[in-house]
Coordinates of C-alpha atoms and ligand atoms in Angstrom, one line a residue:
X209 CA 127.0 88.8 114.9
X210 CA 126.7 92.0 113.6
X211 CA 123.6 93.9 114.6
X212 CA 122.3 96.5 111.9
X213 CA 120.5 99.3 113.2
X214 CA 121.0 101.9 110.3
X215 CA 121.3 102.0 107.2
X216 CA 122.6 104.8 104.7
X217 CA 121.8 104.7 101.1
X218 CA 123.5 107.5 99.2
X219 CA 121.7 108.5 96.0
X220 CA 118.2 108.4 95.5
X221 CA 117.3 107.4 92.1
X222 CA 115.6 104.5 90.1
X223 CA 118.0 101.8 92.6
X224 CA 118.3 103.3 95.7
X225 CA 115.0 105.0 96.3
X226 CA 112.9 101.8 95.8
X227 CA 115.5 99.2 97.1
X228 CA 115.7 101.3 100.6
X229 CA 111.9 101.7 100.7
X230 CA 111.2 98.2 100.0
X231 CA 114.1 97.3 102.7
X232 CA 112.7 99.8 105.1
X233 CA 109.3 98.3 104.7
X234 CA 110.4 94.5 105.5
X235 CA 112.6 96.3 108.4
X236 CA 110.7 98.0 110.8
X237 CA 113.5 97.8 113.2
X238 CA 116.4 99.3 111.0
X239 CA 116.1 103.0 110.4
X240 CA 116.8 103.6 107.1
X241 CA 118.0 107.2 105.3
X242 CA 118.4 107.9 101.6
X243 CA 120.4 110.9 101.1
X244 CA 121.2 112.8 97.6
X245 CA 122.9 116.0 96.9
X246 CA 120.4 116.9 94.4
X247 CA 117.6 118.7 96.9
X248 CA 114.5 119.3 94.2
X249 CA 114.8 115.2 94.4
X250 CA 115.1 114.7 98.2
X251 CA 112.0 117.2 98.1
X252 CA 110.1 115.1 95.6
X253 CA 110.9 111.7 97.9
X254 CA 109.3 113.5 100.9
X255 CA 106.4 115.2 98.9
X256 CA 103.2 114.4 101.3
X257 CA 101.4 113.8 97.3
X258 CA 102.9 110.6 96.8
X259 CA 101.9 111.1 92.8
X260 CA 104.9 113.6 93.0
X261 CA 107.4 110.9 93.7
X262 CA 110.9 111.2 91.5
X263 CA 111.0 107.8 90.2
X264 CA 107.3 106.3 88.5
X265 CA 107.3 102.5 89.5
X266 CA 103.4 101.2 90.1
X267 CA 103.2 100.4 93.7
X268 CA 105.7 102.3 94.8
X269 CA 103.7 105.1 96.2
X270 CA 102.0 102.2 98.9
X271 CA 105.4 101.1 100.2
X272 CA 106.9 104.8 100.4
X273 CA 103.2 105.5 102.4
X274 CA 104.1 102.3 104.6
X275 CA 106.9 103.5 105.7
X276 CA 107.7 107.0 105.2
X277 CA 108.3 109.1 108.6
X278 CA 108.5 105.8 110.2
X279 CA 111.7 104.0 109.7
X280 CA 112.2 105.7 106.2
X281 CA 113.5 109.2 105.4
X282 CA 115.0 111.1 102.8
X283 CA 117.6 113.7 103.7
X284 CA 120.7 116.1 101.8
X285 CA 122.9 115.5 104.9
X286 CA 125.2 113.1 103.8
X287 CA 127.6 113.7 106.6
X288 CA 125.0 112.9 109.3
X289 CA 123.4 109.8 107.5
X290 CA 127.2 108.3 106.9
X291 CA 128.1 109.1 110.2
X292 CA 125.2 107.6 112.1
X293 CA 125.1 104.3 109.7
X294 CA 126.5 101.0 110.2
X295 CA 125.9 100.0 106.8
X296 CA 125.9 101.9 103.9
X297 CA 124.8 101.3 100.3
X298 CA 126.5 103.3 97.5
X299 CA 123.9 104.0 94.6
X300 CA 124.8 106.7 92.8
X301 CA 125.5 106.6 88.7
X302 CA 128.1 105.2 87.1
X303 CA 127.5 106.8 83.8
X304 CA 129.3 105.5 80.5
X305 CA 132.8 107.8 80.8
X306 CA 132.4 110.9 78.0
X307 CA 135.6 112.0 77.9
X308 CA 139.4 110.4 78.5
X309 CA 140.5 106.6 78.2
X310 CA 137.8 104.7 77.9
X311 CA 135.7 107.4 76.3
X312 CA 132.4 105.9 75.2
X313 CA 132.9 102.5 76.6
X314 CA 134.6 102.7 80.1
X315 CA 132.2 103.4 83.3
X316 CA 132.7 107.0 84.9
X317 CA 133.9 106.2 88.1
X318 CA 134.3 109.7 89.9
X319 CA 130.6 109.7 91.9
X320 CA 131.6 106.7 93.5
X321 CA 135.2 107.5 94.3
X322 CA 133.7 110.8 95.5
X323 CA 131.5 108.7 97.5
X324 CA 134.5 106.7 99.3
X325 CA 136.2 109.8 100.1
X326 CA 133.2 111.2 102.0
X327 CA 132.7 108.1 103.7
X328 CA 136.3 108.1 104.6
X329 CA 136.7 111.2 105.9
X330 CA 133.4 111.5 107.8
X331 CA 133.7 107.7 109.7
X332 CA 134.4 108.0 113.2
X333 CA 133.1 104.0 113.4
X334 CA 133.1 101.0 111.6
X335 CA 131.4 100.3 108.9
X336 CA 130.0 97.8 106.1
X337 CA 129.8 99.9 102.7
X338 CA 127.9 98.2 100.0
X339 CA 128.0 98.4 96.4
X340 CA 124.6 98.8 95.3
X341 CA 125.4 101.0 91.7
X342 CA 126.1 98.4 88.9
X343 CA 130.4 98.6 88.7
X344 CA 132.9 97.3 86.2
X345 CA 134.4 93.9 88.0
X346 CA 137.5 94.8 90.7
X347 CA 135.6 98.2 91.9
X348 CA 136.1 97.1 95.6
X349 CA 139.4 97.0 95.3
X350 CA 139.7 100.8 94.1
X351 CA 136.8 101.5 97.0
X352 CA 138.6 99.8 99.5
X353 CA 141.9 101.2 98.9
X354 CA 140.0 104.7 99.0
X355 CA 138.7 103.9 101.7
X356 CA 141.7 102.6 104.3
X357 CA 144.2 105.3 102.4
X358 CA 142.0 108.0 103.5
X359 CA 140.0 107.1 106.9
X360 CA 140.4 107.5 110.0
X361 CA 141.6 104.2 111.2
X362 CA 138.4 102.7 111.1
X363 CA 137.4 98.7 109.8
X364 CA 136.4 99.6 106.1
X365 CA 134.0 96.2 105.0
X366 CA 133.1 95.7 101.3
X367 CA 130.3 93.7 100.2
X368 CA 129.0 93.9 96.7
X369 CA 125.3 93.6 96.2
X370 CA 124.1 94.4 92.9
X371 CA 120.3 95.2 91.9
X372 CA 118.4 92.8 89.6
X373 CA 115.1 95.1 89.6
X374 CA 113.8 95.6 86.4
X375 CA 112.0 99.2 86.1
X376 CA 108.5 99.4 85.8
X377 CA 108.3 96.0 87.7
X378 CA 111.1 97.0 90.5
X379 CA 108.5 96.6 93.6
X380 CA 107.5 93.4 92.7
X381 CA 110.7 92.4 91.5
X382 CA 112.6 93.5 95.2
X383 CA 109.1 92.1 97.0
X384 CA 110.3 88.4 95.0
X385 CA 113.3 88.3 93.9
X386 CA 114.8 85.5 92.2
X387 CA 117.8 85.9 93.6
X388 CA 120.1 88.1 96.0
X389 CA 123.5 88.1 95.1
X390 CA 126.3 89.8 98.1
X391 CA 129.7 89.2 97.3
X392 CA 132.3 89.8 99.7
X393 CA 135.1 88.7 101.7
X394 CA 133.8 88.8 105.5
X395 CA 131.7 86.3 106.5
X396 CA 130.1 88.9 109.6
X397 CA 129.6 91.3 107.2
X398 CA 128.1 88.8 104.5
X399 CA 125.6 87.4 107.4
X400 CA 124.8 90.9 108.7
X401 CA 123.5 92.0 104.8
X402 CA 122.0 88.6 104.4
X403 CA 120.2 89.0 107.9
X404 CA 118.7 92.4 106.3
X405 CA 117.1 90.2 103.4
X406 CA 115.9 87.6 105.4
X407 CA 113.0 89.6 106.5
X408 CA 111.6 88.4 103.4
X409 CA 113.3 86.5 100.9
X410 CA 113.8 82.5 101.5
X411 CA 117.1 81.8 102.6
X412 CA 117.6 79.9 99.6
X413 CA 117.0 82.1 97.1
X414 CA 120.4 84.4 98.9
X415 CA 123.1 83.8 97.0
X416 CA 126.7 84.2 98.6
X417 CA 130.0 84.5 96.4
X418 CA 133.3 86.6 96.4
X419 CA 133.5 90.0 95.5
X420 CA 134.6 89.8 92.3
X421 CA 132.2 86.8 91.3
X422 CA 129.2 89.2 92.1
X423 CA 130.3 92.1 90.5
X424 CA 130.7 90.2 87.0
X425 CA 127.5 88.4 87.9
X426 CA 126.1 91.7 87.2
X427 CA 127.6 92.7 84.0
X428 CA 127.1 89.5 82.6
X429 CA 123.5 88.7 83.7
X430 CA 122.4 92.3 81.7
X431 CA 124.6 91.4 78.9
X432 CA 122.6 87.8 78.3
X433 CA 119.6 89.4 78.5
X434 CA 120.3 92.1 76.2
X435 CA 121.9 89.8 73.8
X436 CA 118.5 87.8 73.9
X437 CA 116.5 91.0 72.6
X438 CA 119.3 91.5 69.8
X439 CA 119.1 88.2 68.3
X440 CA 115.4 88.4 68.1
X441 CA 115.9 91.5 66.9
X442 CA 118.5 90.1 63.8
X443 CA 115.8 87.3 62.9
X444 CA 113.1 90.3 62.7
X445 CA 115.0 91.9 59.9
X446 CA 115.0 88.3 58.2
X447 CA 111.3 87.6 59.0
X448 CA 110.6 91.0 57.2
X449 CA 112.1 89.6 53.9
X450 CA 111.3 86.2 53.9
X451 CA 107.4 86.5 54.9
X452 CA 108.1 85.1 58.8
X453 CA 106.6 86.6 61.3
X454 CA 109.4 87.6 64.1
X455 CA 106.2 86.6 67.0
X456 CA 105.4 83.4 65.6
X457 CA 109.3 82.4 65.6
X458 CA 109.4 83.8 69.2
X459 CA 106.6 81.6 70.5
X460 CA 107.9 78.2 68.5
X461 CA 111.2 79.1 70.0
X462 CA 110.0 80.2 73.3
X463 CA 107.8 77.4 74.1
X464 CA 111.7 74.9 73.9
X465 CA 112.5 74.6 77.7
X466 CA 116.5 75.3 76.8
X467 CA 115.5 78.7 75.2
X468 CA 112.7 79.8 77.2
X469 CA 110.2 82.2 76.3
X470 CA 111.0 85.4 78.1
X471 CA 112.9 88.9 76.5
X472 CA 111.8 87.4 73.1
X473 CA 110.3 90.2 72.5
X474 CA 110.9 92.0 68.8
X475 CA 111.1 96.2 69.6
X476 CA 112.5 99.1 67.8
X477 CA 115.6 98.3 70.5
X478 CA 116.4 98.0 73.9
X479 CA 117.1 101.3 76.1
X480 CA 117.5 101.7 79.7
X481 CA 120.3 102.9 81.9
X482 CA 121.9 98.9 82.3
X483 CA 121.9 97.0 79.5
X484 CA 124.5 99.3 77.1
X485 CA 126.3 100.9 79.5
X486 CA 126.9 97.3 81.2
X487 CA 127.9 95.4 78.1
X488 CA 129.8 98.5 76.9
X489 CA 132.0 97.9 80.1
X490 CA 132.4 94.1 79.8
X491 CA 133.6 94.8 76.3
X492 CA 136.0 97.5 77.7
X493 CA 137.1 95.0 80.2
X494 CA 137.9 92.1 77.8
X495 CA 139.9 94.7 75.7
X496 CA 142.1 96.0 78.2
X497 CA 142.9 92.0 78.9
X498 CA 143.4 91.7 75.3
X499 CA 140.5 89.5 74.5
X500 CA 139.9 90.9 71.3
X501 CA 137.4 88.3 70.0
X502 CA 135.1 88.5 73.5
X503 CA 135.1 91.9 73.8
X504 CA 134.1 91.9 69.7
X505 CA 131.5 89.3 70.7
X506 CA 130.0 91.1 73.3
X507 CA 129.8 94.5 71.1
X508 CA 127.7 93.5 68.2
X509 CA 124.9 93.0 70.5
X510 CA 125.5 97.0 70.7
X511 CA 125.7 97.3 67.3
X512 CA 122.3 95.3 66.2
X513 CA 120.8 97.2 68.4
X514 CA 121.9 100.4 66.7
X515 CA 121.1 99.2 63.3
X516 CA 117.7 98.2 65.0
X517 CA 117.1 101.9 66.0
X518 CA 118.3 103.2 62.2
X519 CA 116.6 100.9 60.5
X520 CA 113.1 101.4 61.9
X521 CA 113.5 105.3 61.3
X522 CA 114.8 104.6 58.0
X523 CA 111.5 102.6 57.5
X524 CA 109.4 105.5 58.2
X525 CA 110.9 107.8 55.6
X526 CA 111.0 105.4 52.6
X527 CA 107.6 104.1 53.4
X528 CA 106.7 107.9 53.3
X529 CA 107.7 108.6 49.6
X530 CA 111.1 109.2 50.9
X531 CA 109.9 112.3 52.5
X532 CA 109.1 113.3 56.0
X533 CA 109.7 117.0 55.2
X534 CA 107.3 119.2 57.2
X535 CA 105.2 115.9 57.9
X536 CA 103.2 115.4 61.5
X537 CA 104.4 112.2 63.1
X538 CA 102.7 111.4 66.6
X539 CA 105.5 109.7 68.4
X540 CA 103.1 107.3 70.9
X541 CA 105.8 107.0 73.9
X542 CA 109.1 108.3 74.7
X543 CA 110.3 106.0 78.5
X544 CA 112.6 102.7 77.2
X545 CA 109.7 101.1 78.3
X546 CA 106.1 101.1 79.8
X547 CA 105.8 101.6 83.4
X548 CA 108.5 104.2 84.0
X549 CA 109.5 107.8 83.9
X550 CA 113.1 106.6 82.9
X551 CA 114.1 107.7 79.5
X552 CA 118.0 106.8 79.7
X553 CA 119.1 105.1 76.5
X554 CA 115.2 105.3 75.1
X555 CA 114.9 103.8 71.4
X556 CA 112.2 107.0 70.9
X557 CA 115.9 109.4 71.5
X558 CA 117.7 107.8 68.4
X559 CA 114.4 107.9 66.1
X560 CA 113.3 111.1 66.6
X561 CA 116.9 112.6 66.4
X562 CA 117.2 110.8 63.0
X563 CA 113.4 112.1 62.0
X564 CA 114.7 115.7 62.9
X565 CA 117.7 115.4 60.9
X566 CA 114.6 115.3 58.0
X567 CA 113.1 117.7 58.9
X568 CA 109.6 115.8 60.5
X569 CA 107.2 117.9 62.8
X570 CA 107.4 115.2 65.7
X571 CA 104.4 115.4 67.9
X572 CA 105.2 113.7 71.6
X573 CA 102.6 112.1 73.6
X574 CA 103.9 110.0 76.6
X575 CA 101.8 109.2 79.6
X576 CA 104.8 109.6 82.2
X577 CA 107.5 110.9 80.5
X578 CA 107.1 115.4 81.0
X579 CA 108.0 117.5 78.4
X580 CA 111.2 119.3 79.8
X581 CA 112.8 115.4 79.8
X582 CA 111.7 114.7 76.6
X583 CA 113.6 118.2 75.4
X584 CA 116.8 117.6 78.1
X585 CA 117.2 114.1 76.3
X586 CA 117.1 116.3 73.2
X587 CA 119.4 118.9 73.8
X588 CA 122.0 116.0 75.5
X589 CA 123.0 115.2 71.9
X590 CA 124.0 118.6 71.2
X591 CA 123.2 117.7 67.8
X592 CA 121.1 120.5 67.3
X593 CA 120.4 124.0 69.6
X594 CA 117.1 124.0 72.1
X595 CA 115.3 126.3 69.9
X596 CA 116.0 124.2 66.5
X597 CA 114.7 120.8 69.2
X598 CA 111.6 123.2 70.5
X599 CA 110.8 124.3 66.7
X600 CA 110.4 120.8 65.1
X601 CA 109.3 118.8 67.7
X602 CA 106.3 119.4 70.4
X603 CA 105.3 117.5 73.4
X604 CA 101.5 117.4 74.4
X605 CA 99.5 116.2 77.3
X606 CA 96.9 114.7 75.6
X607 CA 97.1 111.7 72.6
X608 CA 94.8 113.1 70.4
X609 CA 96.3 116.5 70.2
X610 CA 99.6 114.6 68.5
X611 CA 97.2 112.0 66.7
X612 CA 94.9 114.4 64.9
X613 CA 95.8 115.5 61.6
X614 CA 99.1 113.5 61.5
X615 CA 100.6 111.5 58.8
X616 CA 102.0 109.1 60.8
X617 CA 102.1 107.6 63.7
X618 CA 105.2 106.4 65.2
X619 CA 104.8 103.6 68.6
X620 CA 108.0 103.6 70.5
X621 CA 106.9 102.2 74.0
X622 CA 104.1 99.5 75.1
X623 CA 101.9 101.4 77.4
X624 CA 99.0 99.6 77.7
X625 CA 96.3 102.6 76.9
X626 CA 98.1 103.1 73.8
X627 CA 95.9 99.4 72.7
X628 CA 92.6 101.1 74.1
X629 CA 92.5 104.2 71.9
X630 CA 89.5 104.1 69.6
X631 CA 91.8 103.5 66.6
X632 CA 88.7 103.5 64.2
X633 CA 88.5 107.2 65.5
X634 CA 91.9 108.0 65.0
X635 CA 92.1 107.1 61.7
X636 CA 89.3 109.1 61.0
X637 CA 91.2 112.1 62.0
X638 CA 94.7 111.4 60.5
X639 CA 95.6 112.3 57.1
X640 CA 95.7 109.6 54.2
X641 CA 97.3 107.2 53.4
X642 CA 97.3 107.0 57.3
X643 CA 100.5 105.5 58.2
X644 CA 101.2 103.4 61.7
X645 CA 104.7 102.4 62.3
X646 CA 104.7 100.0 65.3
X647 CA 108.0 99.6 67.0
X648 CA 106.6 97.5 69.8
X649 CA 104.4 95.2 68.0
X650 CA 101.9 96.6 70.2
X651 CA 98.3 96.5 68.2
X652 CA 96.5 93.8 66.4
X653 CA 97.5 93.7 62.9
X654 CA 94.3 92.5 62.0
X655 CA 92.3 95.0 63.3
X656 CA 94.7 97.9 62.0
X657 CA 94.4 96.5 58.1
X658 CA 90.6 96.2 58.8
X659 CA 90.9 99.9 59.3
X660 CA 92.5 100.7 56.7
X661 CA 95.6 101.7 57.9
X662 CA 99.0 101.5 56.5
X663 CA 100.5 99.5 59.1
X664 CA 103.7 98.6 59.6
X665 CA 105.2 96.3 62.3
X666 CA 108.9 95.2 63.7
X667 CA 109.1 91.3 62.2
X668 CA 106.6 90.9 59.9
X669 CA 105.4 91.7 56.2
X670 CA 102.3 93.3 56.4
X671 CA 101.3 94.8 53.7
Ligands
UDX885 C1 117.5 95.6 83.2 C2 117.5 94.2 83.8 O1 116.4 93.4 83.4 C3 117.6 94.3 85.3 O2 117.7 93.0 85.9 C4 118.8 95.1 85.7 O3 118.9 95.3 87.1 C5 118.7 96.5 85.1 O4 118.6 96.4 83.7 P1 115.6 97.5 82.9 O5 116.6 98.2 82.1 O6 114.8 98.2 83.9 O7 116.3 96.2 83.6 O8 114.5 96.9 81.9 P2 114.3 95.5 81.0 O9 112.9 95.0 81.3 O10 115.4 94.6 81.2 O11 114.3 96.1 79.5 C6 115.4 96.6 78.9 C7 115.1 97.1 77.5 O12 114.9 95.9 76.7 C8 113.8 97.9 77.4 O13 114.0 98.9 76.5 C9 112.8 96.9 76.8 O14 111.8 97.5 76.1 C10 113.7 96.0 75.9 N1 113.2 94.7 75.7 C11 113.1 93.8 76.8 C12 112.8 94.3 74.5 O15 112.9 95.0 73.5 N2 112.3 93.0 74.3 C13 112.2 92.1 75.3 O16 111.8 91.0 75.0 C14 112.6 92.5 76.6
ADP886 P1 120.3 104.8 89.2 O1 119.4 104.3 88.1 O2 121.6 104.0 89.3 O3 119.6 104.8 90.5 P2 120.1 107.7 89.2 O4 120.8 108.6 88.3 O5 118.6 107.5 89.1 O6 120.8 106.3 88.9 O7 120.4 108.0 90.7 C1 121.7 108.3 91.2 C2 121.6 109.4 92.2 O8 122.8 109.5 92.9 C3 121.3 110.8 91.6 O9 120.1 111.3 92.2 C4 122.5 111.7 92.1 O10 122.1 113.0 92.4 C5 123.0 110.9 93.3 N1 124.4 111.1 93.6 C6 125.5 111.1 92.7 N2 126.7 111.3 93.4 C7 126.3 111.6 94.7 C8 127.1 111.9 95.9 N3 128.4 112.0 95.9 N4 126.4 112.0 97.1 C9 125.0 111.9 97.1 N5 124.3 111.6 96.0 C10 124.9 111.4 94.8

């Protein structure tokens, strides 16, 4: 059998930094390296203040502590790290393509083919390469071609071993996993990865397919959940006008053993770097088969969650006499969800670009999220310049600057301490009628009419 003695993990982002550190942890016998061409990051990762970590993920700092220095590093020498490896994870983005066939829907493939060319040219040895990075089904074969076209005559392995971590939760979630999926087509190299794993996760719970299997596994198991949160999403539109409440239907549903009762969970829409990007590619792959009718099937889960987006801005100007003109909104959270840094794909994006297009004084108060993201994200639409972004919207470090003297306040992510603000305070401070626009159906409604405040939640007909 295989022996693994090092791994290589090139890219350090939300995947690869915590996968490697949790496998480095359970591995105190494999040294393991996460390399990256972007320094200011690799700096970051080996920061001796652990709160200065790239990626926010709550325990994360105790594992990186762990094992740090010991079995774990972080390094911008790709060459070395490739060349010393016997195994090597690829986790760099695959961002949705923005330009070309494909534009808009297609996955951009050039970091990873760059990827296999390095590996190629700089492997003097064998290796297994493993795709980590979430890929459109039939990537190996484009890898592996790479990869025997252009190396040096060396034994080229591809497993596929996509990441089911959820952010915010991803140390728990790699600590107990549910499952871990490798795909591949050598049974050493399979055993070798699965030997890595078994350092911690039950045998049983390590699922083993082919290649191609695994990489759709992927695409399809984002998709499903994704298409959960739309179709609540749909039925909290309908609860609004028929007088349902969108959490009441979710728990009678939820509680049916067939349907479960998880991602049930009304919200201004989901966000994050998987879900659209993944179903956007599954639709792009049944297309270019011809499936028209799957790949349409699959796309209005994209375009609910669009119209989810709209609509709750839209519900913030009509409520406000058609107006937000000049008007303070406090936006409470800008991540795609609590527990993370990550704002890929936020909901809070869409809203506030739609807000600005109306000419509302945003206010942006997130307890992760730092301002020069927040105005990157911004600037990324190109739909207005920086200084038009800087002018109308501000980002500040402390809640109550944003909450004071607002007309509105606009939740776009479920951090907890947003519920432990002394709303009785708050509305105190605001202007009048004070308006609350909850995207997360995050506070108790009962206690936000008590106060007198004009709420307004996802899925239900408050008043
Ligand atoms: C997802 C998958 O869960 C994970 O397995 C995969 O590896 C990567 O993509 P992630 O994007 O980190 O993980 O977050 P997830 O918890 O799935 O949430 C995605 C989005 O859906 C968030 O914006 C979240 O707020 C939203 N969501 C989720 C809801 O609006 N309602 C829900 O009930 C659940
Ligand atoms: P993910 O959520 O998939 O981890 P990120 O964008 O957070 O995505 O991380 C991907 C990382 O991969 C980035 O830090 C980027 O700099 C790095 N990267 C991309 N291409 C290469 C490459 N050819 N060599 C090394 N690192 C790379």
């Amino acid at each position: 059998m295989m022996e693994i003695r090092k791994i290589t993990c090139i890219g350090a982002g939300y995947v690869g930094g915590p996968t490697m550190s949790v496998i480095a942890q359970k591995n105190p016998n494999i040294t393991v390296t996460v390399v990256d061409l972007n320094q200011s990051r690799i700096n970051a990762w080996n920061d001796n203040d652990l709160s200065n970590l790239p990626v926010y993920e709550p325990g994360l700092d105790d594992v990186v502590a762990e094992a740090r220095g010991r079995n774990l590093f972080f390094s911008t020498d790709v060459n070395k790290a490739i060349d010393e490896a016997d195994m090597i994870f690829i986790s760099v983005n695959t961002p949705t393509k923005t330009y070309g066939k494909g534009k808009g829907q297609a996955a951009d493939l050039k970091y990873i083919e760059l990827c296999a060319r390095q590996i190629a040219s700089v492997a003097k040895s064998d290796k297994i390469v493993v795709e980590k990075s979430t890929l459109p089904v039939r990537t190996a074969e484009a890898l592996k071609s790479i990869l025997d076209n252009t190396g040096n005559g060396v034994n080229f392995h591809i497993l596929s071993n996509p990441e089911f971590l959820a952010e915010g939760t991803a140390i728990t979630d790699l600590h107990n996993p549910d499952r871990v999926l490798i795909g591949g087509e050598d049974a050493e190299a399979i055993e070798a990865l699965v030997s890595v794993y078994e350092a911690w996760v039950p045998k049983d719970r390590i699922l083993t397919t082919n290649l191609w299997s695994s990489e759709l596994a992927k695409l399809v198991a984002n998709a499903f959940l994704a298409q959960r949160v739309s179709s609540i999403n749909a039925i909290s539109e309908l609860c609004e006008v028929t007088g349902a409440n969108v959490n009441e239907v979710s728990r009678a549903i939820g509680q049916d053993s067939r349907i479960g009762s998880k991602f049930l969970k009304a919200s201004v829409g989901f966000g994050g770097s998987c879900f659209q990007k993944d179903i956007l590619n599954l639709v792009y792959i049944a297309r270019s088969y011809n499936l028209k009718e799957v790949a349409d099937y699959w796309e209005q889960v994209i375009i609910l969650n669009d119209h989810q987006k709209t609509r709750f801005a839209e519900k913030i100007i009509q409520t406000m006499y058609n107006t937000v003109n000049g008007k303070k909104i406090a936006f409470l959270g800008w991540a795609f969800k609590k527990d993370t840094n990550d704002t890929r794909e936020s909901a809070a994006i869409y809203v506030a670009d739609h807000l600005l297009d109306e000419e509302a004084n945003i206010v942006v108060y997130d307890p992760k999220v730092s301002a020069e993201q927040i105005y990157k994200d911004l600037d990324y639409l190109g739909i207005r310049s920086p200084e038009e972004n800087r002018r109308l919207l501000k980002v500040v470090n402390d809640p109550f600057e944003a909450l004071n003297d607002a007309h509105a306040i606009a939740i776009l992510t479920e951090w907890e301490e947003f519920k432990e603000y002394d709303w009785k305070l708050i509305k105190d401070r605001m202007k009048r009628p004070s308006f609350v626009f909850d995207g997360r159906c995050l506070l108790d409604s009962s206690l936000m009419e008590s106060l007198n405040f004009a709420y307004y939640t996802i899925g239900s007909n408050v008043k």
